[in-house]
Coordinates of C-alpha atoms and ligand atoms in Angstrom, one line a residue:
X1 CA 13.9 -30.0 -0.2
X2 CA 12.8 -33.1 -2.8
X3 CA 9.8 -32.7 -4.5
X4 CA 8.4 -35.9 -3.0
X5 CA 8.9 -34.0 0.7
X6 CA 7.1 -31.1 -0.7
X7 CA 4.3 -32.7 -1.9
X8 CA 4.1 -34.4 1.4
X9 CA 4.4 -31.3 3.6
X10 CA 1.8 -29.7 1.0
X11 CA -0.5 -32.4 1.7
X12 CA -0.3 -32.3 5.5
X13 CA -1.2 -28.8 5.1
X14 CA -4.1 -29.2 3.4
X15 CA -5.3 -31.9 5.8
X16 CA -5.2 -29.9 8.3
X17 CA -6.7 -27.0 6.7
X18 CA -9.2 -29.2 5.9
X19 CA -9.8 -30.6 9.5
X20 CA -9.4 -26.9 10.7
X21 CA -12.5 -26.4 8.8
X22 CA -14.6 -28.8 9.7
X23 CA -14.2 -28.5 13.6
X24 CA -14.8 -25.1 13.3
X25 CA -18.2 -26.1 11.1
X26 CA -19.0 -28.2 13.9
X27 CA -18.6 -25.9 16.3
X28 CA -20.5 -23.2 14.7
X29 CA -23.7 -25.9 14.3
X30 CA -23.4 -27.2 17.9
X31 CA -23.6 -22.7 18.8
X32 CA -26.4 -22.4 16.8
X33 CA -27.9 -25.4 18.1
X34 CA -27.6 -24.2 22.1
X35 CA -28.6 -20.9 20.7
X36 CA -31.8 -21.9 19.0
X37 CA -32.3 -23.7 22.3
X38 CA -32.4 -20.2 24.2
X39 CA -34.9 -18.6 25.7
X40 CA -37.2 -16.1 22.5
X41 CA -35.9 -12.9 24.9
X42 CA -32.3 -13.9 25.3
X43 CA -32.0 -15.1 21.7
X44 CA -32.9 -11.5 20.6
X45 CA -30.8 -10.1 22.5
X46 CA -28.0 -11.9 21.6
X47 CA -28.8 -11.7 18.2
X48 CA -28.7 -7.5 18.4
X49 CA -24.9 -8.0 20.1
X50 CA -24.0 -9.9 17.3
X51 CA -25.4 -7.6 14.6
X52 CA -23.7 -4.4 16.3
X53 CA -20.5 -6.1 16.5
X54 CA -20.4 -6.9 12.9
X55 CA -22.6 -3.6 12.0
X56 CA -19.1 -1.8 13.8
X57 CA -16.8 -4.0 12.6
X58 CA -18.1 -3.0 8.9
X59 CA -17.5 0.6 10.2
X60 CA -13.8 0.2 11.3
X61 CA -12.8 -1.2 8.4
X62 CA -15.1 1.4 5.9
X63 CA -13.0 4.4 7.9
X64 CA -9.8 2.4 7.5
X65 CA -10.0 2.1 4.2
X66 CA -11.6 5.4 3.3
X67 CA -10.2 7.5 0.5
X68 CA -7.3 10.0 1.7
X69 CA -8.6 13.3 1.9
X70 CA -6.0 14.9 -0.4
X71 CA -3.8 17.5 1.6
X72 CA -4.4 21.5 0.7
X73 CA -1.5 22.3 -1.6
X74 CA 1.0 25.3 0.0
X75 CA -0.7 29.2 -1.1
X76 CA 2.1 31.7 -1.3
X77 CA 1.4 35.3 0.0
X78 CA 1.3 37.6 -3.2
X79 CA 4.2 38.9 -4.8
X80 CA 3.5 42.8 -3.9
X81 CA 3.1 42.2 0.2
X82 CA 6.3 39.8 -0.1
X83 CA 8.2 42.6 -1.9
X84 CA 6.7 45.4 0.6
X85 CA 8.5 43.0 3.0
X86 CA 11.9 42.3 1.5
X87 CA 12.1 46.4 0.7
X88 CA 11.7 46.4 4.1
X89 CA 14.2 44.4 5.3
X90 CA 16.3 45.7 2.7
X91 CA 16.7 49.2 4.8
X92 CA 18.5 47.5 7.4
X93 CA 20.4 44.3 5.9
X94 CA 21.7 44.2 2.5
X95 CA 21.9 40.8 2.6
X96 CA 18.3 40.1 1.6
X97 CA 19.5 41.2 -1.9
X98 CA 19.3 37.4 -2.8
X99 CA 15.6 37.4 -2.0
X100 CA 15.1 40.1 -4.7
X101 CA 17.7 37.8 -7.2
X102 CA 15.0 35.4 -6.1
X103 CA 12.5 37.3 -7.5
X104 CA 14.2 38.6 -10.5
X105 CA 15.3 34.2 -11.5
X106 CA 11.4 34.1 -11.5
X107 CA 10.7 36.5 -14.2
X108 CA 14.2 35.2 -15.9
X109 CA 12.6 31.9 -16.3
X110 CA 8.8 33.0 -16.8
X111 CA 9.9 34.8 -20.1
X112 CA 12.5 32.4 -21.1
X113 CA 9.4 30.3 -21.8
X114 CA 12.0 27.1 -20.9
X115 CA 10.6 24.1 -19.2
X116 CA 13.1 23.3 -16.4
X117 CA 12.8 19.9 -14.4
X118 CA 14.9 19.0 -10.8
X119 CA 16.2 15.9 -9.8
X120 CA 16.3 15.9 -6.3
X121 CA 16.8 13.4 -3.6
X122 CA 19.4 11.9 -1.2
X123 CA 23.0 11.6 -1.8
X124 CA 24.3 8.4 -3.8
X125 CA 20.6 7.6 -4.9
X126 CA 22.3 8.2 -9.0
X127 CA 20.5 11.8 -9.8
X128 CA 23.6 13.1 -11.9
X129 CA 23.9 9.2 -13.4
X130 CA 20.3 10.2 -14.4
X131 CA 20.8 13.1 -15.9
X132 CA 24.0 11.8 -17.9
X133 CA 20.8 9.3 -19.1
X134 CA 17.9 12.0 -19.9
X135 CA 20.0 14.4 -21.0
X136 CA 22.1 13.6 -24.2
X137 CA 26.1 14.4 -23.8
X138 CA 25.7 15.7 -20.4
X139 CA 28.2 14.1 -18.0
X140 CA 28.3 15.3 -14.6
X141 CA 30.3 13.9 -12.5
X142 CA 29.2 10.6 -10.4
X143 CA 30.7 8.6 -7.6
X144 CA 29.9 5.7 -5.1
X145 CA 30.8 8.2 -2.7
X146 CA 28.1 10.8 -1.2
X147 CA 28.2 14.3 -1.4
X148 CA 29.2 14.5 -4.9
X149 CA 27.1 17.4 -6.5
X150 CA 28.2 20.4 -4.7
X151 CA 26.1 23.0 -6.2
X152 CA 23.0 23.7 -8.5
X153 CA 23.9 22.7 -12.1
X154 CA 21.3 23.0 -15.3
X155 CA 21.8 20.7 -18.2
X156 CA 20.3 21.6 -21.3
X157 CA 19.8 19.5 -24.5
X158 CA 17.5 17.7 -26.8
X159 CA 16.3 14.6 -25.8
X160 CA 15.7 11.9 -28.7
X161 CA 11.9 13.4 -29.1
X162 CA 13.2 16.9 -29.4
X163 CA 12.2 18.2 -26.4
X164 CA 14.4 20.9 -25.3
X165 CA 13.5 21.1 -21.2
X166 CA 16.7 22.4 -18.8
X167 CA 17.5 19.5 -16.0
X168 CA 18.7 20.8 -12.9
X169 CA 21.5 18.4 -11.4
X170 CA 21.2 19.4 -7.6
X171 CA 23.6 18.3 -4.1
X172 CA 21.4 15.4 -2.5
X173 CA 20.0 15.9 0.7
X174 CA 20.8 13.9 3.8
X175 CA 24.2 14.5 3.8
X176 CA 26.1 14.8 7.2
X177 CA 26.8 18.4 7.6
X178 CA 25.5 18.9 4.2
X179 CA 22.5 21.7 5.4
X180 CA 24.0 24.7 2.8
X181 CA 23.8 22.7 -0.3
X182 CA 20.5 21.2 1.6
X183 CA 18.8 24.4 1.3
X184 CA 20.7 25.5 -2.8
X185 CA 18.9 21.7 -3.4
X186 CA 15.5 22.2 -2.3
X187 CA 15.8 26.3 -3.6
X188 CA 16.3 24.5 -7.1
X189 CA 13.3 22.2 -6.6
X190 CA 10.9 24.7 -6.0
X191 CA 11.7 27.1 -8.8
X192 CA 11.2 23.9 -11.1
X193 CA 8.5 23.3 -13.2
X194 CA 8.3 19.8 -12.3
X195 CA 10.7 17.7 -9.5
X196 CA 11.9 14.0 -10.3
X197 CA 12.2 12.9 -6.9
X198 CA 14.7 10.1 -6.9
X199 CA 15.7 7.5 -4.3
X200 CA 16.7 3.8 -4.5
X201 CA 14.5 1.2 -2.7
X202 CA 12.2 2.1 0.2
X203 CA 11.8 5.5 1.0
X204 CA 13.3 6.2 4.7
X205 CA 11.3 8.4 6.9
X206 CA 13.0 11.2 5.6
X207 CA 12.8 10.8 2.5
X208 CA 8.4 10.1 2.8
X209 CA 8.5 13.2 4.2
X210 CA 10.8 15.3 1.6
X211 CA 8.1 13.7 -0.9
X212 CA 5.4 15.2 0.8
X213 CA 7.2 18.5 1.2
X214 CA 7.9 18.2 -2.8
X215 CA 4.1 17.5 -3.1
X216 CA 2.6 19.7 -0.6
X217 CA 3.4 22.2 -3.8
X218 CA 1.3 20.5 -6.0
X219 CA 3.5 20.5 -9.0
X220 CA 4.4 17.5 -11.5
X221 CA 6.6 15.3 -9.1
X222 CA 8.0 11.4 -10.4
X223 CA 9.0 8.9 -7.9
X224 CA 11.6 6.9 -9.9
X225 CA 12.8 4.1 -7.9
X226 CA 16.8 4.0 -9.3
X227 CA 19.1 1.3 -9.4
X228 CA 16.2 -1.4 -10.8
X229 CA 19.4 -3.2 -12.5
X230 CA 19.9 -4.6 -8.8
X231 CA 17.0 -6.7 -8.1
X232 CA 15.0 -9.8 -9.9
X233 CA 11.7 -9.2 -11.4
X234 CA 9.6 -10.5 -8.2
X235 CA 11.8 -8.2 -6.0
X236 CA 10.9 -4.9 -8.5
X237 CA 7.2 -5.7 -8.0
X238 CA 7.6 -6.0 -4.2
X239 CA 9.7 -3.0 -3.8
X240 CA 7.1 -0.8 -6.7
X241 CA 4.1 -2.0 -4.3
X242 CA 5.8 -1.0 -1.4
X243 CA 6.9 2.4 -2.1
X244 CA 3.6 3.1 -3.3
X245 CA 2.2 2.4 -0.4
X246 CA 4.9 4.6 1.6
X247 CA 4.8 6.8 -1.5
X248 CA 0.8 7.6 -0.3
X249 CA -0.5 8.4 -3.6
X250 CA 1.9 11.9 -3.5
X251 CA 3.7 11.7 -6.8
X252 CA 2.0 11.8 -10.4
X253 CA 3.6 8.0 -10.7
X254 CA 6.1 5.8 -9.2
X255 CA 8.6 4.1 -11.6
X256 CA 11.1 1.6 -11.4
X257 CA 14.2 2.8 -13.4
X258 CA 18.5 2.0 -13.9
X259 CA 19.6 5.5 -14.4
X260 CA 23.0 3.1 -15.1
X261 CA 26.4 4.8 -14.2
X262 CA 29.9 3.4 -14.3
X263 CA 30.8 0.4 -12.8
X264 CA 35.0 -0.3 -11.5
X265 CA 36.2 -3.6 -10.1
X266 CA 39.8 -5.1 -10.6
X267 CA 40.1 -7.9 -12.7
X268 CA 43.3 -10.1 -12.4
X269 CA 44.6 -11.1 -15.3
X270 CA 46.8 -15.0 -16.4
X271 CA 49.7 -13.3 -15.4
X272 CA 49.0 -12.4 -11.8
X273 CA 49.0 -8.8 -12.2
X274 CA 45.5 -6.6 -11.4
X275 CA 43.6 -4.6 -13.6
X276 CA 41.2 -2.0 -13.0
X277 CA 37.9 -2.2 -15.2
X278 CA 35.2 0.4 -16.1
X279 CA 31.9 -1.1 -17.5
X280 CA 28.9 1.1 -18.2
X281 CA 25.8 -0.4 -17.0
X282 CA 22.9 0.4 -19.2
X283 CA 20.3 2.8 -18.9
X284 CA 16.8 2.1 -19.0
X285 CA 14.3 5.5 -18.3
X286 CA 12.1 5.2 -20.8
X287 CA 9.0 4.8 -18.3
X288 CA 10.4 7.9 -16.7
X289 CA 10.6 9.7 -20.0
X290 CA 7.3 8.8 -20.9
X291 CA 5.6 10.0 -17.8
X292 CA 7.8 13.4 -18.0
X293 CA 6.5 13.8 -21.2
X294 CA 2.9 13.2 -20.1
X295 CA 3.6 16.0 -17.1
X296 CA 4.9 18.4 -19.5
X297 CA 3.0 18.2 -22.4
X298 CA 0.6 21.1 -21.4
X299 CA 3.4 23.2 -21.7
X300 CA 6.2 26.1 -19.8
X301 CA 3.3 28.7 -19.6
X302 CA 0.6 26.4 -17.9
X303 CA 2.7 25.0 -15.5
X304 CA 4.0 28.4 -14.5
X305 CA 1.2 29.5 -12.1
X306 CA 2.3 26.6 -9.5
X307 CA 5.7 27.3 -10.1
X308 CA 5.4 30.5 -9.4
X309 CA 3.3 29.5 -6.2
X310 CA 6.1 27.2 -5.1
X311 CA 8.8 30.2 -5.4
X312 CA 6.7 32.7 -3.4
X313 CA 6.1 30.1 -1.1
X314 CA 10.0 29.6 -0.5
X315 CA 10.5 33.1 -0.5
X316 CA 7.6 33.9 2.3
X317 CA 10.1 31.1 4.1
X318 CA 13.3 32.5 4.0
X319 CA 11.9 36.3 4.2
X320 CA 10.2 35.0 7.5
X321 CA 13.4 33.8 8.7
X322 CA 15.5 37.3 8.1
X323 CA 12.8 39.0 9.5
X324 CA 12.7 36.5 12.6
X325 CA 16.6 37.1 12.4
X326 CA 16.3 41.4 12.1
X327 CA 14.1 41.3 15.0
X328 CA 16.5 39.2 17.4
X329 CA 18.8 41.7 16.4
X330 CA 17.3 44.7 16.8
X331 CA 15.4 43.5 20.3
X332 CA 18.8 43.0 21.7
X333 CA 19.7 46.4 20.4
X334 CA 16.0 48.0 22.4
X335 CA 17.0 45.9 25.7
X336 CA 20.6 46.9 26.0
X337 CA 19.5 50.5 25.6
X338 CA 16.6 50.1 28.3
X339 CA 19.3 48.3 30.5
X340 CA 21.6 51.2 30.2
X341 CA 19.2 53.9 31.1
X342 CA 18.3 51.9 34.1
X343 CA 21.9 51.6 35.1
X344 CA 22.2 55.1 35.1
X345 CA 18.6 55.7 36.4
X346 CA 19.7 53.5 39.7
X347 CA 23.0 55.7 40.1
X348 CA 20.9 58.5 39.9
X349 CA 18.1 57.8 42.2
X350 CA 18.4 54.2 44.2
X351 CA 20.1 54.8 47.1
X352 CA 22.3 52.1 48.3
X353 CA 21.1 49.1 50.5
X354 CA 17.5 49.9 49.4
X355 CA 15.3 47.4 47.7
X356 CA 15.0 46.9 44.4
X357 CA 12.3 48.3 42.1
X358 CA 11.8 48.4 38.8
X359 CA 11.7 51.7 37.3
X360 CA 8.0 52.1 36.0
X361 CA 8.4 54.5 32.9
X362 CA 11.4 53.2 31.6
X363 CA 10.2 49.5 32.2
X364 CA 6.9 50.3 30.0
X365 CA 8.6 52.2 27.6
X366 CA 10.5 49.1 27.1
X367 CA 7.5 47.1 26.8
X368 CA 6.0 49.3 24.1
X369 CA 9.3 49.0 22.1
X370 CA 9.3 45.3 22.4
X371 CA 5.8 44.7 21.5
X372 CA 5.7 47.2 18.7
X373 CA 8.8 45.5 17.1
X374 CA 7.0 42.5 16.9
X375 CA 3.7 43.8 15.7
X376 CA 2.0 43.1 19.2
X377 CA -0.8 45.3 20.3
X378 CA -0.9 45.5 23.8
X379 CA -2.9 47.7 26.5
X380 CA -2.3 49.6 29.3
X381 CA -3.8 47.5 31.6
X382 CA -1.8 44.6 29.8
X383 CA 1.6 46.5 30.6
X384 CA 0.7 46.8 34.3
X385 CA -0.4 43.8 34.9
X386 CA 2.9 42.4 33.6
X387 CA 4.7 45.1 35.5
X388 CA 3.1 44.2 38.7
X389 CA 4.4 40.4 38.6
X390 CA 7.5 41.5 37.5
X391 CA 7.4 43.5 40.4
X392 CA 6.5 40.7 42.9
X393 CA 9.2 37.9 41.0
X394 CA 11.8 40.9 42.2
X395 CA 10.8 41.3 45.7
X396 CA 11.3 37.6 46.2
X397 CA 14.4 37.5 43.9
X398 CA 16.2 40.3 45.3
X399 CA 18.7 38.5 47.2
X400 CA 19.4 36.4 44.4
X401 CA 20.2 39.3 42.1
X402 CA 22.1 41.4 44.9
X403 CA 24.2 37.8 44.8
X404 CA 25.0 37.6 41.2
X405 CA 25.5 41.3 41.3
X406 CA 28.3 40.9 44.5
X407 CA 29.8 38.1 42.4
X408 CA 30.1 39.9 39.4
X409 CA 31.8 43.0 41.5
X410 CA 34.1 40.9 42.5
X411 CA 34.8 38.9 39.0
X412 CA 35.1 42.2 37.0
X413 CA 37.4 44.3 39.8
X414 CA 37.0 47.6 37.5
X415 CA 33.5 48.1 38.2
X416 CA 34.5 48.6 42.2
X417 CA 36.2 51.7 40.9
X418 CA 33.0 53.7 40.1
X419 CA 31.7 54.4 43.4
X420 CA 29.3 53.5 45.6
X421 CA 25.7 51.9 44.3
X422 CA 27.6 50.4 42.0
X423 CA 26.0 47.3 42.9
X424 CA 22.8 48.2 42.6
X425 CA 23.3 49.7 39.1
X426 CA 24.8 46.6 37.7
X427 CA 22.0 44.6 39.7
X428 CA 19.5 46.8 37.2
X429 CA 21.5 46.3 34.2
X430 CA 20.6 42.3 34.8
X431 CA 16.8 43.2 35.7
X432 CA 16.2 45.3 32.8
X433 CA 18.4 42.9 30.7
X434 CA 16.4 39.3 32.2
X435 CA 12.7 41.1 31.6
X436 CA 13.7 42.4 28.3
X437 CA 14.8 38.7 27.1
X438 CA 11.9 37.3 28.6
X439 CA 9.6 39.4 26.9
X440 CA 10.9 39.3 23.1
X441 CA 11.0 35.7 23.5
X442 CA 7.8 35.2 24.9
X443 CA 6.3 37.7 21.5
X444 CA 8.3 36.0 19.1
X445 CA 7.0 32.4 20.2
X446 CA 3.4 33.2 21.2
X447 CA 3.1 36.4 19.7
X448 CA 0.8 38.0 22.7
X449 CA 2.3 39.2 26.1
X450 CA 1.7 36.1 27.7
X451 CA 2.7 36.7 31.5
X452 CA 3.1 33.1 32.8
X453 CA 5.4 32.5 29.6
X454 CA 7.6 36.2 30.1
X455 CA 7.9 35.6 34.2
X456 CA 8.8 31.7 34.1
X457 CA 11.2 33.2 31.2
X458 CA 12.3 36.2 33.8
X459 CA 13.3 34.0 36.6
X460 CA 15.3 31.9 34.9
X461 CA 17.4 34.8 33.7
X462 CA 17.7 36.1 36.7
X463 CA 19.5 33.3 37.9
X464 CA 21.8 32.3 35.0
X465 CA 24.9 33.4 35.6
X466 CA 26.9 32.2 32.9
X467 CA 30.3 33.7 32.6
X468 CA 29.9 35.8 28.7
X469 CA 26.9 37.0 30.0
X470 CA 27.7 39.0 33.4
X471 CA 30.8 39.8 31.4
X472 CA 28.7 41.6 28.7
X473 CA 26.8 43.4 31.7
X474 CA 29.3 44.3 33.3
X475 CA 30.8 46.0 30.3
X476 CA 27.6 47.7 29.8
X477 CA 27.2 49.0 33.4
X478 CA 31.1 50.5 33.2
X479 CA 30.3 51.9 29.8
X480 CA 27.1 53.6 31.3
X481 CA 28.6 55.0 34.7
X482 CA 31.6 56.3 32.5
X483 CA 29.3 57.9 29.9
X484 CA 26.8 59.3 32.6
Ligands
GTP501 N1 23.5 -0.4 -9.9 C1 23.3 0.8 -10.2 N2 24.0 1.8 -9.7 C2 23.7 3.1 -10.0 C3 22.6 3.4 -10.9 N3 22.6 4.8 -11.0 C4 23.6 5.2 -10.3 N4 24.3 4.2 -9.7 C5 25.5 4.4 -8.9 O1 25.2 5.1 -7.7 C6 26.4 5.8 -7.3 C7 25.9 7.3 -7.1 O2 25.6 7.8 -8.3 P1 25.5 9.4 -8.5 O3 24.9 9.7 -9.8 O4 26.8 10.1 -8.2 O5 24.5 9.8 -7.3 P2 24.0 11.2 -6.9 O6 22.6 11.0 -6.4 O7 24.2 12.2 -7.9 O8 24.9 11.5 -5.6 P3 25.3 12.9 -5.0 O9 25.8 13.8 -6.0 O10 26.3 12.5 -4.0 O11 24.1 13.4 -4.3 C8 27.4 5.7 -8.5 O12 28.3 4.8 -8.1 C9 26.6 5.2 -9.6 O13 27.3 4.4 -10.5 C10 21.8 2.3 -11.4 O14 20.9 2.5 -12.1 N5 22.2 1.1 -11.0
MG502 MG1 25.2 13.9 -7.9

């Protein structure tokens, strides 16, 4: 557009703004006019609508704007009860050894007295190209292509102040079918003494919330907005506002930085042929530098106490997890023996083409095993209350499980060959088996013997005939009958 057409447009504009203005003026006088005109009673009463709507209007906007409160940062269990529990563990799965290498990395690193800093974020956002910049001579490799990292690397050297801190060059996150190095990436960033959290533009969803997960620890965390080199000056300011807005006040700062890197492109030369070009880009992370400096100045033992917090709090994780994982296992192990005593108790007293009823002591024996395993105290009254629904969900379910039972005779032909109440012994290997499911599910979600939960949970099992399932009962009936 000319100037001349801009001036003009510009001038329309403000004539209008200007007319705007004044018939809104004149509106306002000819209100207050009719207004004054009202009757004393009404005018006061209008008046006291008015001054409640702006009395709540000042309120919406004063809770709007309100100061965050800031969120409680993560407290780790202590160190002795998380050891009790990996000891524990350690009885029955020797793969928890790498929780106590955990533990041991944390002591390795408290007495080295080094200062150790993660760069973490997601793939292709130029974490090792910023390492290659903070840390002189170090060159891991980089690559327009994601996934690069594969595993935790430590870079150590002295950076033109002197300092001598240990940079941790970690796989980024996000990656498709990336979860392993996912989990090595975010070990590495919480036995850090401080994270530079990387990305490069606005932060994804994903990536706010990886910040706040980063935060939540309350250690020394950068934002540094990479790949600066790619926009104009007004497009830097926009994007620093705007991730600092997404960023919600989370990290210690938010920077704009090039980490640099390699650029290639083919070049074709007078003669026709095609060259392939390198050019570095520079590097500019001095405002990153500074404010890692500023982080770290109180030094390795200060900063210790939340890295240590952040450690335990990873280990309470993943010991959680193998203990979620041990229990599974070992409440399949208590329901398959329950459902093989009551495939021999039905042999033994059921007497074919009577109904089906659960066997009281072995059912609350069960129960008890269940509910011990996962730390549930649970009453007698509790036990036969559940007992008694289970009780009623068989009496109307019993043809459905004298069904699946027929079907599976029939499916797995060698189970015919052990004699009569055959049936009904396999249709108590898939009672005992549906009731126990039901029931370490129900404790390991709700951690109480909630009786809706476990009998919703029941009837479903009782009707889920899928294929490796009867297959595994039937095995377990045969084995049973033959071991009797
Ligand atoms: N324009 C520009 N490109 C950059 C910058 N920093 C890194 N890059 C490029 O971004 C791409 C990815 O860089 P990497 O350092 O491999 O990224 P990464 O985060 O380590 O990637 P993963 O190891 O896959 O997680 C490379 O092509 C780099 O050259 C920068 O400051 N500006
Ligand atoms: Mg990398």
């Amino acid at each position: 557009m000319s100037r001349r057409l801009r001036l003009l447009a510009a001038a329309i504009g403000l004539a209008a703004l200007v007319w705007l203005t004044l018939a809104a003026l004149d509106r306002a006088l000819a209100l207050a006019q009719r207004f004054m005109a009202l009757p004393d009673g009404l005018r006061w009463l209008i008046g006291a609508l008015l001054c409640g709507f702006v009395i709540a209007g000042i309120a919406l906007g004063a809770y709007w704007l309100r100061p965050r409160k800031p969120r409680a940062p993560v407290v780790a269990p202590d160190r002795a009860s998380l050891e009790e529990r990996i000891e524990k563990l350690r009885v029955a799965d020797p793969g928890v050894e790498e929780l106590r290498n955990e533990l041991g990395e944390l002591d390795r690193r408290r007495e080295s007295a080094l200062i150790y800093v993660a760069v973490f974020g997601e793939i292709s956002t130029g974490k090792s190209t910023l390492i290659s910049a903070l840390v002189p001579g170090a060159a891991p490799s980089t690559d327009v292509l994601g996934g690069t990292t594969r595993d935790v690397v430590h870079y150590q050297g002295e950076t033109s102040a002197g300092e001598h801190w240990i940079v941790a060059d970690v796989p980024g996150s996000a990656e498709a079918g990336g979860e392993s190095r996912e989990r090595l990436a975010r070990g590495e960033a919480l036995r850090a003494h401080a994270v530079i959290y990387v990305c490069a533009g606005d932060l994804t969803r994903t990536q706010a919330d990886e910040l706040r997960w980063l935060g939540d620890f309350g250690k020394p965390l950068l934002l540094a907005v990479n790949k600066a080199d790619q926009w104009t000056d007004a497009e830097r300011g926009q994007i620093l506002a705007r991730v600092r807005e997404q960023a919600e006040g989370v990290p210690d700062a938010v920077l704009a930085i090039s980490a640099g890197g390699e650029e290639r492109f083919t070049r074709r030369l007078p003669d026709g042929t095609k060259e392939s070009v390198a050019r570095r880009r520079p590097a500019d992370v001095k405002p990153l530098l500074d404010a890692l400096r500023r982080l770290l100045a109180p030094g390795a033992g200060a900063l210790e106490a939340l890295r240590e917090n952040a450690v335990l709090a990873g280990l309470h994780e993943r010991t959680g997890e193998y203990e979620a994982a041990h229990r599974a296992a070992e409440s399949e192990r208590i329901v398959s023996r329950y459902a093989r005593r009551a495939v021999i108790g039905a042999m033994a007293a059921v007497a074919p083409g009577s109904d089906l009823v659960i066997q009281g002591a072995l059912a609350t024996a069960m129960v008890r095993a269940l509910a011990d395993l996962y730390g549930v105290r649970v009453t007698d009254v509790e036990i036969d209350n559940l007992l008694r629904q289970v009780r009623m969900t068989l009496r109307t379910g019993t043809s459905v499980v004298l069904a699946v039972a027929g079907n599976a005779l029939k499916a797995f032909p060698g189970l015919g060959t052990l004699g009569g109440g055959v049936l009904h012994a396999f249709a108590y290997a898939l009672i005992f088996d549906s009731f126990g499911r039901a029931l370490a599910a129900t404790l390991a979600e709700r951690r109480s013997l909630d009786q809706a939960e476990a009998g919703e949970r029941m009837r479903e099992l009782l009707g889920d005939t899928g294929g490796s399932r009867l297959r595994r009962l039937a095995e377990l009936t045969g084995e049973a009958l033959r071991d009797r």
